Amino acid sequence: MPRNRVVLGLQWGDEGKGKVIDLLAADADLVVRCQGGANAGHTVVVGGKKTVLHLLPSGVLNPNARCIIGHGVVLDPIALCHELDELLAGGSDVAPRLVVADRAHLVLPSHPHLDRAQEAAKGAGKVGTTLRGIGPCYTDKAARTGVRAGELCDLKACEARVREHIVRSNVYAKALGAEPLDVDAAMAAWLPSAMRIAPLVSDSIRVLHEAMAGGKSFLFEGAQGAQLDLDVGTYPYVTSSNTGIGGILTGSGLSHKQLGQVIGVVKAYTTRVGSGPFTAELTDARGEALRQRGREFGATTGRPRRCGWLDLVIVGYACRLNGVDAIALTKLDILDGERELPVCTGYRLDGQVLDGPPAKIEDLARVEPIYQTLPGWDKPSTGARTFDALPKQAQDYIRFIEQRIGVPVKWIGTGAARDEIVVR
Ligand code: GDP
Ligand code: IMO
Ligand code: MG
């Protein structure tokens, strides 16, 4: 078994990373989030109880794992406190084993405010963000005008900087046609949470390197998915971080030599939340049926997810870009009962066949999917625990993916619960 593992989403997020990470965390000493923020919603179901994690790593339910929020994450103190309280109410005090990176940028009250204002100003061209302030926070980071968690150690100075930030952002918000934020009210809502997380902040790079030197095992948790990557995703309909292996490196402070096995999580069909092209999308009753059976409603925003067939063009592209060693295929059980299963194996654009998505968004919106149709299965795969127990056509579906992508499928999700999985 590899000592260190990375788990990445290979589609548009919500592939079932939370479930896979929860399972693998049983073997990990440290579970590390590296990018994104409270835009993520990672669901873990254990003993019939559902927990949705946004900022805390999904390995948090392993009571022995240390949880690290790395410096590539944009950290919303209010969201983190809310999550800590939810776990506390369930009897689990996570704070003593949680480290927040001192270099992580803080989501300030002005960030969600600007997110809303920018989306409203874009009108029909909106990205469909989670409105968690992710884009504006990463914007400040890149503009070198952000506030980092390490600054919480001098609370007075930090408060002054955040106030200043809100005043400056209000000018922009007004230009976008939004009401300005009330500085005192915003600070009153933000400061208590910021004060509460201050003691958790430390030099995460040192913590990670010491643990690595001490032979500890690591699980790196990707958020979002390859198609939402700021550089190689469906720009501009993406999130504001690097959701692939690059984000794990820059967001943790470890080197490529220390990452270990890369596991790509792929849903057995495709979903997407928010705007932007979606080549294999089903806008008819079949898409609606997948949404209902798969309960495809956002774990963070509750929005209905757009649904479509499995798209191996984007999965292959994501595997190539991220050096994926093994695939965890989730939600196979949701396909139970489908008579036939079209799988997108190529894109056609102006008569040419493409094996990857074109960079230009207008071109991507025009590509036509090339489908290969596989037979479905009428016996249930739900709850199967071995590969042989899966319906034969389901086994063939998995082998087809392996052959087309050239990466082995090592885990197969057959239900939402922790133990509803085939390990090959
Ligand atoms: P994440 O963001 O990648 O962690 O995924 P989400 O938690 O947003 O969405 C995945 C949803 O699918 C959650 O409701 C999970 O409980 C559920 N899920 C994960 N794996 C499986 C599976 O194999 N079968 C079924 N039926 N549900 C699954
Ligand atoms: P997990 O980790 C699915 C999408 C939003 C929007 C775009 C930009 O649960 O897989 P943002 O708020 O990040 O600026 O929104 O990215 N998005 C996600 N979609 N799963 C996620 O996370 C997502 N995080 C962001 O819907 O289209
Ligand atoms: Mg999710």
PDB file of N, CA, C and O and ligand atoms in Angstrom, residues 9 12-17 33 35-43 53-54 115 119 127-136 221-225 228 236-241 271-276 299-301 303 305, ligand 2:
ATOM      1  N   GLY A   9     -10.498  15.185  -8.011  1.00  0.00           N
ATOM      2  CA  GLY A   9     -11.705  15.040  -8.836  1.00  0.00           C
ATOM      3  C   GLY A   9     -11.320  15.204 -10.292  1.00  0.00           C
ATOM      4  O   GLY A   9     -10.529  16.080 -10.630  1.00  0.00           O
ATOM      5  N   TRP A  12     -16.277  17.773 -13.021  1.00  0.00           N
ATOM      6  CA  TRP A  12     -16.581  19.160 -12.607  1.00  0.00           C
ATOM      7  C   TRP A  12     -16.884  19.222 -11.105  1.00  0.00           C
ATOM      8  O   TRP A  12     -17.734  19.992 -10.678  1.00  0.00           O
ATOM      9  N   GLY A  13     -16.195  18.414 -10.308  1.00  0.00           N
ATOM     10  CA  GLY A  13     -16.463  18.405  -8.874  1.00  0.00           C
ATOM     11  C   GLY A  13     -17.590  17.448  -8.535  1.00  0.00           C
ATOM     12  O   GLY A  13     -18.244  16.874  -9.422  1.00  0.00           O
ATOM     13  N   ASP A  14     -17.777  17.209  -7.221  1.00  0.00           N
ATOM     14  CA  ASP A  14     -18.871  16.359  -6.723  1.00  0.00           C
ATOM     15  C   ASP A  14     -18.797  14.931  -7.235  1.00  0.00           C
ATOM     16  O   ASP A  14     -19.816  14.247  -7.391  1.00  0.00           O
ATOM     17  N   GLU A  15     -17.599  14.461  -7.482  1.00  0.00           N
ATOM     18  CA  GLU A  15     -17.421  13.099  -8.003  1.00  0.00           C
ATOM     19  C   GLU A  15     -17.607  12.048  -6.903  1.00  0.00           C
ATOM     20  O   GLU A  15     -17.772  10.859  -7.209  1.00  0.00           O
ATOM     21  N   GLY A  16     -17.541  12.500  -5.644  1.00  0.00           N
ATOM     22  CA  GLY A  16     -17.599  11.560  -4.521  1.00  0.00           C
ATOM     23  C   GLY A  16     -16.240  11.466  -3.825  1.00  0.00           C
ATOM     24  O   GLY A  16     -15.920  10.451  -3.207  1.00  0.00           O
ATOM     25  N   LYS A  17     -15.472  12.562  -3.917  1.00  0.00           N
ATOM     26  CA  LYS A  17     -14.141  12.587  -3.287  1.00  0.00           C
ATOM     27  C   LYS A  17     -14.232  12.359  -1.787  1.00  0.00           C
ATOM     28  O   LYS A  17     -13.422  11.650  -1.198  1.00  0.00           O
ATOM     29  N   ARG A  33      -5.895  19.395   3.188  1.00  0.00           N
ATOM     30  CA  ARG A  33      -6.570  20.177   2.133  1.00  0.00           C
ATOM     31  C   ARG A  33      -5.568  21.191   1.595  1.00  0.00           C
ATOM     32  O   ARG A  33      -4.817  21.791   2.374  1.00  0.00           O
ATOM     33  N   GLN A  35      -6.248  23.419  -1.548  1.00  0.00           N
ATOM     34  CA  GLN A  35      -6.763  24.534  -2.363  1.00  0.00           C
ATOM     35  C   GLN A  35      -8.275  24.635  -2.216  1.00  0.00           C
ATOM     36  O   GLN A  35      -8.887  23.792  -1.553  1.00  0.00           O
ATOM     37  N   GLY A  36      -8.837  25.653  -2.849  1.00  0.00           N
ATOM     38  CA  GLY A  36     -10.278  25.863  -2.737  1.00  0.00           C
ATOM     39  C   GLY A  36     -10.616  26.368  -1.344  1.00  0.00           C
ATOM     40  O   GLY A  36      -9.733  26.761  -0.572  1.00  0.00           O
ATOM     41  N   GLY A  37     -11.904  26.328  -1.037  1.00  0.00           N
ATOM     42  CA  GLY A  37     -12.329  26.820   0.269  1.00  0.00           C
ATOM     43  C   GLY A  37     -13.673  26.222   0.595  1.00  0.00           C
ATOM     44  O   GLY A  37     -13.903  25.041   0.308  1.00  0.00           O
ATOM     45  N   ALA A  38     -14.560  27.063   1.147  1.00  0.00           N
ATOM     46  CA  ALA A  38     -15.879  26.565   1.541  1.00  0.00           C
ATOM     47  C   ALA A  38     -16.825  26.447   0.341  1.00  0.00           C
ATOM     48  O   ALA A  38     -18.019  26.196   0.518  1.00  0.00           O
ATOM     49  N   ASN A  39     -16.283  26.601  -0.866  1.00  0.00           N
ATOM     50  CA  ASN A  39     -17.067  26.260  -2.066  1.00  0.00           C
ATOM     51  C   ASN A  39     -17.216  24.744  -2.180  1.00  0.00           C
ATOM     52  O   ASN A  39     -18.138  24.245  -2.815  1.00  0.00           O
ATOM     53  N   ALA A  40     -16.283  24.010  -1.589  1.00  0.00           N
ATOM     54  CA  ALA A  40     -16.336  22.552  -1.621  1.00  0.00           C
ATOM     55  C   ALA A  40     -17.445  22.039  -0.701  1.00  0.00           C
ATOM     56  O   ALA A  40     -17.755  22.654   0.316  1.00  0.00           O
ATOM     57  N   GLY A  41     -18.023  20.907  -1.079  1.00  0.00           N
ATOM     58  CA  GLY A  41     -18.985  20.216  -0.214  1.00  0.00           C
ATOM     59  C   GLY A  41     -18.718  18.736  -0.364  1.00  0.00           C
ATOM     60  O   GLY A  41     -19.004  18.157  -1.407  1.00  0.00           O
ATOM     61  N   HIS A  42     -18.072  18.138   0.625  1.00  0.00           N
ATOM     62  CA  HIS A  42     -17.646  16.741   0.536  1.00  0.00           C
ATOM     63  C   HIS A  42     -18.465  15.903   1.512  1.00  0.00           C
ATOM     64  O   HIS A  42     -18.402  16.112   2.721  1.00  0.00           O
ATOM     65  N   THR A  43     -19.218  14.972   0.963  1.00  0.00           N
ATOM     66  CA  THR A  43     -20.166  14.206   1.778  1.00  0.00           C
ATOM     67  C   THR A  43     -19.563  12.878   2.226  1.00  0.00           C
ATOM     68  O   THR A  43     -18.976  12.163   1.422  1.00  0.00           O
ATOM     69  N   LEU A  53     -18.564  18.121   4.679  1.00  0.00           N
ATOM     70  CA  LEU A  53     -17.403  18.935   5.040  1.00  0.00           C
ATOM     71  C   LEU A  53     -17.139  19.970   3.947  1.00  0.00           C
ATOM     72  O   LEU A  53     -17.251  19.654   2.756  1.00  0.00           O
ATOM     73  N   HIS A  54     -16.801  21.187   4.369  1.00  0.00           N
ATOM     74  CA  HIS A  54     -16.523  22.252   3.399  1.00  0.00           C
ATOM     75  C   HIS A  54     -15.062  22.690   3.459  1.00  0.00           C
ATOM     76  O   HIS A  54     -14.411  22.841   2.440  1.00  0.00           O
ATOM     77  N   ASP A 115     -18.342  38.794  -4.487  1.00  0.00           N
ATOM     78  CA  ASP A 115     -18.727  37.633  -5.310  1.00  0.00           C
ATOM     79  C   ASP A 115     -20.164  37.832  -5.803  1.00  0.00           C
ATOM     80  O   ASP A 115     -20.469  37.698  -7.005  1.00  0.00           O
ATOM     81  N   GLU A 119     -21.227  38.607  -9.721  1.00  0.00           N
ATOM     82  CA  GLU A 119     -22.132  37.688 -10.414  1.00  0.00           C
ATOM     83  C   GLU A 119     -23.373  38.419 -10.905  1.00  0.00           C
ATOM     84  O   GLU A 119     -23.813  38.211 -12.044  1.00  0.00           O
ATOM     85  N   VAL A 127     -20.900  33.180 -13.836  1.00  0.00           N
ATOM     86  CA  VAL A 127     -20.199  31.893 -13.730  1.00  0.00           C
ATOM     87  C   VAL A 127     -21.079  30.874 -13.005  1.00  0.00           C
ATOM     88  O   VAL A 127     -20.985  29.675 -13.243  1.00  0.00           O
ATOM     89  N   GLY A 128     -21.957  31.392 -12.141  1.00  0.00           N
ATOM     90  CA  GLY A 128     -22.741  30.473 -11.294  1.00  0.00           C
ATOM     91  C   GLY A 128     -21.897  30.011 -10.128  1.00  0.00           C
ATOM     92  O   GLY A 128     -21.870  28.827  -9.807  1.00  0.00           O
ATOM     93  N   THR A 129     -21.181  30.942  -9.503  1.00  0.00           N
ATOM     94  CA  THR A 129     -20.294  30.571  -8.390  1.00  0.00           C
ATOM     95  C   THR A 129     -21.111  30.137  -7.178  1.00  0.00           C
ATOM     96  O   THR A 129     -22.339  30.311  -7.136  1.00  0.00           O
ATOM     97  N   THR A 130     -20.415  29.639  -6.174  1.00  0.00           N
ATOM     98  CA  THR A 130     -21.072  29.233  -4.931  1.00  0.00           C
ATOM     99  C   THR A 130     -21.348  30.444  -4.029  1.00  0.00           C
ATOM    100  O   THR A 130     -21.893  30.284  -2.948  1.00  0.00           O
ATOM    101  N   LEU A 131     -20.903  31.625  -4.454  1.00  0.00           N
ATOM    102  CA  LEU A 131     -21.063  32.889  -3.707  1.00  0.00           C
ATOM    103  C   LEU A 131     -20.350  32.851  -2.355  1.00  0.00           C
ATOM    104  O   LEU A 131     -20.739  33.544  -1.421  1.00  0.00           O
ATOM    105  N   ARG A 132     -19.313  32.041  -2.241  1.00  0.00           N
ATOM    106  CA  ARG A 132     -18.575  31.950  -0.981  1.00  0.00           C
ATOM    107  C   ARG A 132     -17.375  32.898  -0.932  1.00  0.00           C
ATOM    108  O   ARG A 132     -16.551  32.815  -0.036  1.00  0.00           O
ATOM    109  N   GLY A 133     -17.238  33.740  -1.938  1.00  0.00           N
ATOM    110  CA  GLY A 133     -16.147  34.730  -1.912  1.00  0.00           C
ATOM    111  C   GLY A 133     -14.814  34.177  -2.395  1.00  0.00           C
ATOM    112  O   GLY A 133     -13.759  34.797  -2.182  1.00  0.00           O
ATOM    113  N   ILE A 134     -14.860  33.029  -3.043  1.00  0.00           N
ATOM    114  CA  ILE A 134     -13.620  32.348  -3.441  1.00  0.00           C
ATOM    115  C   ILE A 134     -12.834  33.177  -4.472  1.00  0.00           C
ATOM    116  O   ILE A 134     -11.639  33.444  -4.278  1.00  0.00           O
ATOM    117  N   GLY A 135     -13.498  33.581  -5.546  1.00  0.00           N
ATOM    118  CA  GLY A 135     -12.828  34.344  -6.600  1.00  0.00           C
ATOM    119  C   GLY A 135     -12.222  35.643  -6.068  1.00  0.00           C
ATOM    120  O   GLY A 135     -11.030  35.901  -6.250  1.00  0.00           O
ATOM    121  N   PRO A 136     -13.016  36.457  -5.365  1.00  0.00           N
ATOM    122  CA  PRO A 136     -12.454  37.710  -4.842  1.00  0.00           C
ATOM    123  C   PRO A 136     -11.299  37.485  -3.856  1.00  0.00           C
ATOM    124  O   PRO A 136     -10.353  38.270  -3.827  1.00  0.00           O
ATOM    125  N   GLU A 221      -6.069  15.918  -0.079  1.00  0.00           N
ATOM    126  CA  GLU A 221      -7.463  15.965  -0.536  1.00  0.00           C
ATOM    127  C   GLU A 221      -7.680  17.095  -1.527  1.00  0.00           C
ATOM    128  O   GLU A 221      -7.634  18.267  -1.156  1.00  0.00           O
ATOM    129  N   GLY A 222      -7.919  16.754  -2.788  1.00  0.00           N
ATOM    130  CA  GLY A 222      -8.255  17.774  -3.776  1.00  0.00           C
ATOM    131  C   GLY A 222      -9.699  18.215  -3.590  1.00  0.00           C
ATOM    132  O   GLY A 222     -10.548  17.444  -3.146  1.00  0.00           O
ATOM    133  N   ALA A 223      -9.973  19.465  -3.928  1.00  0.00           N
ATOM    134  CA  ALA A 223     -11.357  19.943  -3.960  1.00  0.00           C
ATOM    135  C   ALA A 223     -11.683  20.339  -5.393  1.00  0.00           C
ATOM    136  O   ALA A 223     -10.793  20.491  -6.225  1.00  0.00           O
ATOM    137  N   GLN A 224     -12.973  20.456  -5.690  1.00  0.00           N
ATOM    138  CA  GLN A 224     -13.467  20.707  -7.048  1.00  0.00           C
ATOM    139  C   GLN A 224     -13.002  19.585  -7.990  1.00  0.00           C
ATOM    140  O   GLN A 224     -12.790  18.477  -7.536  1.00  0.00           O
ATOM    141  N   GLY A 225     -12.811  19.907  -9.265  1.00  0.00           N
ATOM    142  CA  GLY A 225     -12.438  18.852 -10.218  1.00  0.00           C
ATOM    143  C   GLY A 225     -11.645  19.450 -11.368  1.00  0.00           C
ATOM    144  O   GLY A 225     -11.577  20.677 -11.531  1.00  0.00           O
ATOM    145  N   LEU A 228     -12.749  22.282 -13.528  1.00  0.00           N
ATOM    146  CA  LEU A 228     -12.945  23.583 -12.873  1.00  0.00           C
ATOM    147  C   LEU A 228     -11.606  24.260 -12.603  1.00  0.00           C
ATOM    148  O   LEU A 228     -11.551  25.313 -11.968  1.00  0.00           O
ATOM    149  N   PRO A 236     -13.929  30.750 -18.960  1.00  0.00           N
ATOM    150  CA  PRO A 236     -13.939  31.331 -17.614  1.00  0.00           C
ATOM    151  C   PRO A 236     -14.907  30.653 -16.638  1.00  0.00           C
ATOM    152  O   PRO A 236     -15.070  31.141 -15.528  1.00  0.00           O
ATOM    153  N   TYR A 237     -15.535  29.554 -17.038  1.00  0.00           N
ATOM    154  CA  TYR A 237     -16.507  28.897 -16.148  1.00  0.00           C
ATOM    155  C   TYR A 237     -15.787  27.891 -15.258  1.00  0.00           C
ATOM    156  O   TYR A 237     -15.976  26.674 -15.402  1.00  0.00           O
ATOM    157  N   VAL A 238     -14.942  28.406 -14.402  1.00  0.00           N
ATOM    158  CA  VAL A 238     -14.080  27.579 -13.551  1.00  0.00           C
ATOM    159  C   VAL A 238     -14.047  28.198 -12.161  1.00  0.00           C
ATOM    160  O   VAL A 238     -14.614  29.266 -11.933  1.00  0.00           O
ATOM    161  N   THR A 239     -13.340  27.545 -11.259  1.00  0.00           N
ATOM    162  CA  THR A 239     -13.102  28.155  -9.955  1.00  0.00           C
ATOM    163  C   THR A 239     -11.774  28.916 -10.035  1.00  0.00           C
ATOM    164  O   THR A 239     -11.145  28.982 -11.101  1.00  0.00           O
ATOM    165  N   SER A 240     -11.315  29.474  -8.932  1.00  0.00           N
ATOM    166  CA  SER A 240     -10.150  30.369  -9.005  1.00  0.00           C
ATOM    167  C   SER A 240      -8.869  29.734  -8.481  1.00  0.00           C
ATOM    168  O   SER A 240      -7.934  30.440  -8.128  1.00  0.00           O
ATOM    169  N   SER A 241      -8.837  28.396  -8.429  1.00  0.00           N
ATOM    170  CA  SER A 241      -7.607  27.736  -7.968  1.00  0.00           C
ATOM    171  C   SER A 241      -7.240  26.612  -8.928  1.00  0.00           C
ATOM    172  O   SER A 241      -8.021  26.255  -9.808  1.00  0.00           O
ATOM    173  N   THR A 271     -21.685  15.185 -13.938  1.00  0.00           N
ATOM    174  CA  THR A 271     -22.541  16.270 -13.457  1.00  0.00           C
ATOM    175  C   THR A 271     -21.757  17.571 -13.450  1.00  0.00           C
ATOM    176  O   THR A 271     -20.532  17.573 -13.433  1.00  0.00           O
ATOM    177  N   ARG A 272     -22.493  18.645 -13.443  1.00  0.00           N
ATOM    178  CA  ARG A 272     -21.878  19.971 -13.368  1.00  0.00           C
ATOM    179  C   ARG A 272     -22.854  20.926 -12.688  1.00  0.00           C
ATOM    180  O   ARG A 272     -24.062  20.875 -12.970  1.00  0.00           O
ATOM    181  N   VAL A 273     -22.334  21.792 -11.812  1.00  0.00           N
ATOM    182  CA  VAL A 273     -23.164  22.854 -11.208  1.00  0.00           C
ATOM    183  C   VAL A 273     -22.646  24.187 -11.728  1.00  0.00           C
ATOM    184  O   VAL A 273     -21.437  24.377 -11.810  1.00  0.00           O
ATOM    185  N   GLY A 274     -23.527  25.102 -12.023  1.00  0.00           N
ATOM    186  CA  GLY A 274     -23.094  26.405 -12.525  1.00  0.00           C
ATOM    187  C   GLY A 274     -23.090  26.431 -14.046  1.00  0.00           C
ATOM    188  O   GLY A 274     -23.450  25.453 -14.710  1.00  0.00           O
ATOM    189  N   SER A 275     -22.639  27.559 -14.579  1.00  0.00           N
ATOM    190  CA  SER A 275     -22.719  27.777 -16.028  1.00  0.00           C
ATOM    191  C   SER A 275     -21.534  27.156 -16.758  1.00  0.00           C
ATOM    192  O   SER A 275     -20.576  26.718 -16.137  1.00  0.00           O
ATOM    193  N   GLY A 276     -21.610  27.176 -18.093  1.00  0.00           N
ATOM    194  CA  GLY A 276     -20.491  26.731 -18.918  1.00  0.00           C
ATOM    195  C   GLY A 276     -20.826  25.507 -19.740  1.00  0.00           C
ATOM    196  O   GLY A 276     -21.754  24.761 -19.424  1.00  0.00           O
ATOM    197  N   ALA A 299     -24.073  19.888  -2.560  1.00  0.00           N
ATOM    198  CA  ALA A 299     -23.847  19.687  -1.133  1.00  0.00           C
ATOM    199  C   ALA A 299     -23.566  21.014  -0.429  1.00  0.00           C
ATOM    200  O   ALA A 299     -23.686  21.124   0.784  1.00  0.00           O
ATOM    201  N   THR A 300     -23.198  22.057  -1.198  1.00  0.00           N
ATOM    202  CA  THR A 300     -22.914  23.363  -0.599  1.00  0.00           C
ATOM    203  C   THR A 300     -24.070  24.322  -0.805  1.00  0.00           C
ATOM    204  O   THR A 300     -24.478  25.027   0.110  1.00  0.00           O
ATOM    205  N   THR A 301     -24.638  24.347  -2.009  1.00  0.00           N
ATOM    206  CA  THR A 301     -25.650  25.367  -2.323  1.00  0.00           C
ATOM    207  C   THR A 301     -27.047  24.779  -2.528  1.00  0.00           C
ATOM    208  O   THR A 301     -28.020  25.533  -2.610  1.00  0.00           O
ATOM    209  N   ARG A 303     -28.143  23.588  -5.154  1.00  0.00           N
ATOM    210  CA  ARG A 303     -28.592  23.789  -6.540  1.00  0.00           C
ATOM    211  C   ARG A 303     -28.691  22.448  -7.276  1.00  0.00           C
ATOM    212  O   ARG A 303     -27.857  21.561  -7.058  1.00  0.00           O
ATOM    213  N   ARG A 305     -27.875  19.781  -9.898  1.00  0.00           N
ATOM    214  CA  ARG A 305     -26.704  19.597 -10.760  1.00  0.00           C
ATOM    215  C   ARG A 305     -27.171  19.194 -12.152  1.00  0.00           C
ATOM    216  O   ARG A 305     -28.109  18.401 -12.292  1.00  0.00           O
TER     217      ARG A 305
HETATM  218  P1  IMO B   2     -16.395  19.957  -4.567  1.00  0.00           P
HETATM  219  O1  IMO B   2     -15.079  20.036  -3.850  1.00  0.00           O
HETATM  220  C1  IMO B   2     -18.862  21.355  -7.887  1.00  0.00           C
HETATM  221  C2  IMO B   2     -18.187  25.467  -9.247  1.00  0.00           C
HETATM  222  C3  IMO B   2     -19.336  26.418  -9.044  1.00  0.00           C
HETATM  223  C4  IMO B   2     -19.114  27.353 -10.239  1.00  0.00           C
HETATM  224  C5  IMO B   2     -17.599  27.436 -10.321  1.00  0.00           C
HETATM  225  C6  IMO B   2     -16.987  28.653  -9.633  1.00  0.00           C
HETATM  226  O2  IMO B   2     -17.561  19.723  -3.695  1.00  0.00           O
HETATM  227  O3  IMO B   2     -16.319  19.034  -5.718  1.00  0.00           O
HETATM  228  P2  IMO B   2     -16.594  29.300  -7.091  1.00  0.00           P
HETATM  229  O4  IMO B   2     -17.567  29.479  -5.967  1.00  0.00           O
HETATM  230  O5  IMO B   2     -15.553  28.276  -6.829  1.00  0.00           O
HETATM  231  O6  IMO B   2     -16.018  30.603  -7.564  1.00  0.00           O
HETATM  232  O7  IMO B   2     -17.499  28.769  -8.316  1.00  0.00           O
HETATM  233  O8  IMO B   2     -17.111  26.270  -9.701  1.00  0.00           O
HETATM  234  N1  IMO B   2     -17.727  24.753  -8.031  1.00  0.00           N
HETATM  235  C7  IMO B   2     -18.013  23.478  -7.762  1.00  0.00           C
HETATM  236  N2  IMO B   2     -18.795  22.591  -8.415  1.00  0.00           N
HETATM  237  N3  IMO B   2     -18.175  20.968  -6.784  1.00  0.00           N
HETATM  238  C8  IMO B   2     -17.380  21.833  -6.135  1.00  0.00           C
HETATM  239  O9  IMO B   2     -16.596  21.471  -5.110  1.00  0.00           O
HETATM  240  C9  IMO B   2     -17.295  23.166  -6.595  1.00  0.00           C
HETATM  241  N4  IMO B   2     -16.632  24.256  -6.186  1.00  0.00           N
HETATM  242  C10 IMO B   2     -16.896  25.223  -7.082  1.00  0.00           C
HETATM  243  O10 IMO B   2     -20.568  25.776  -9.098  1.00  0.00           O
HETATM  244  O11 IMO B   2     -19.576  26.732 -11.409  1.00  0.00           O
END
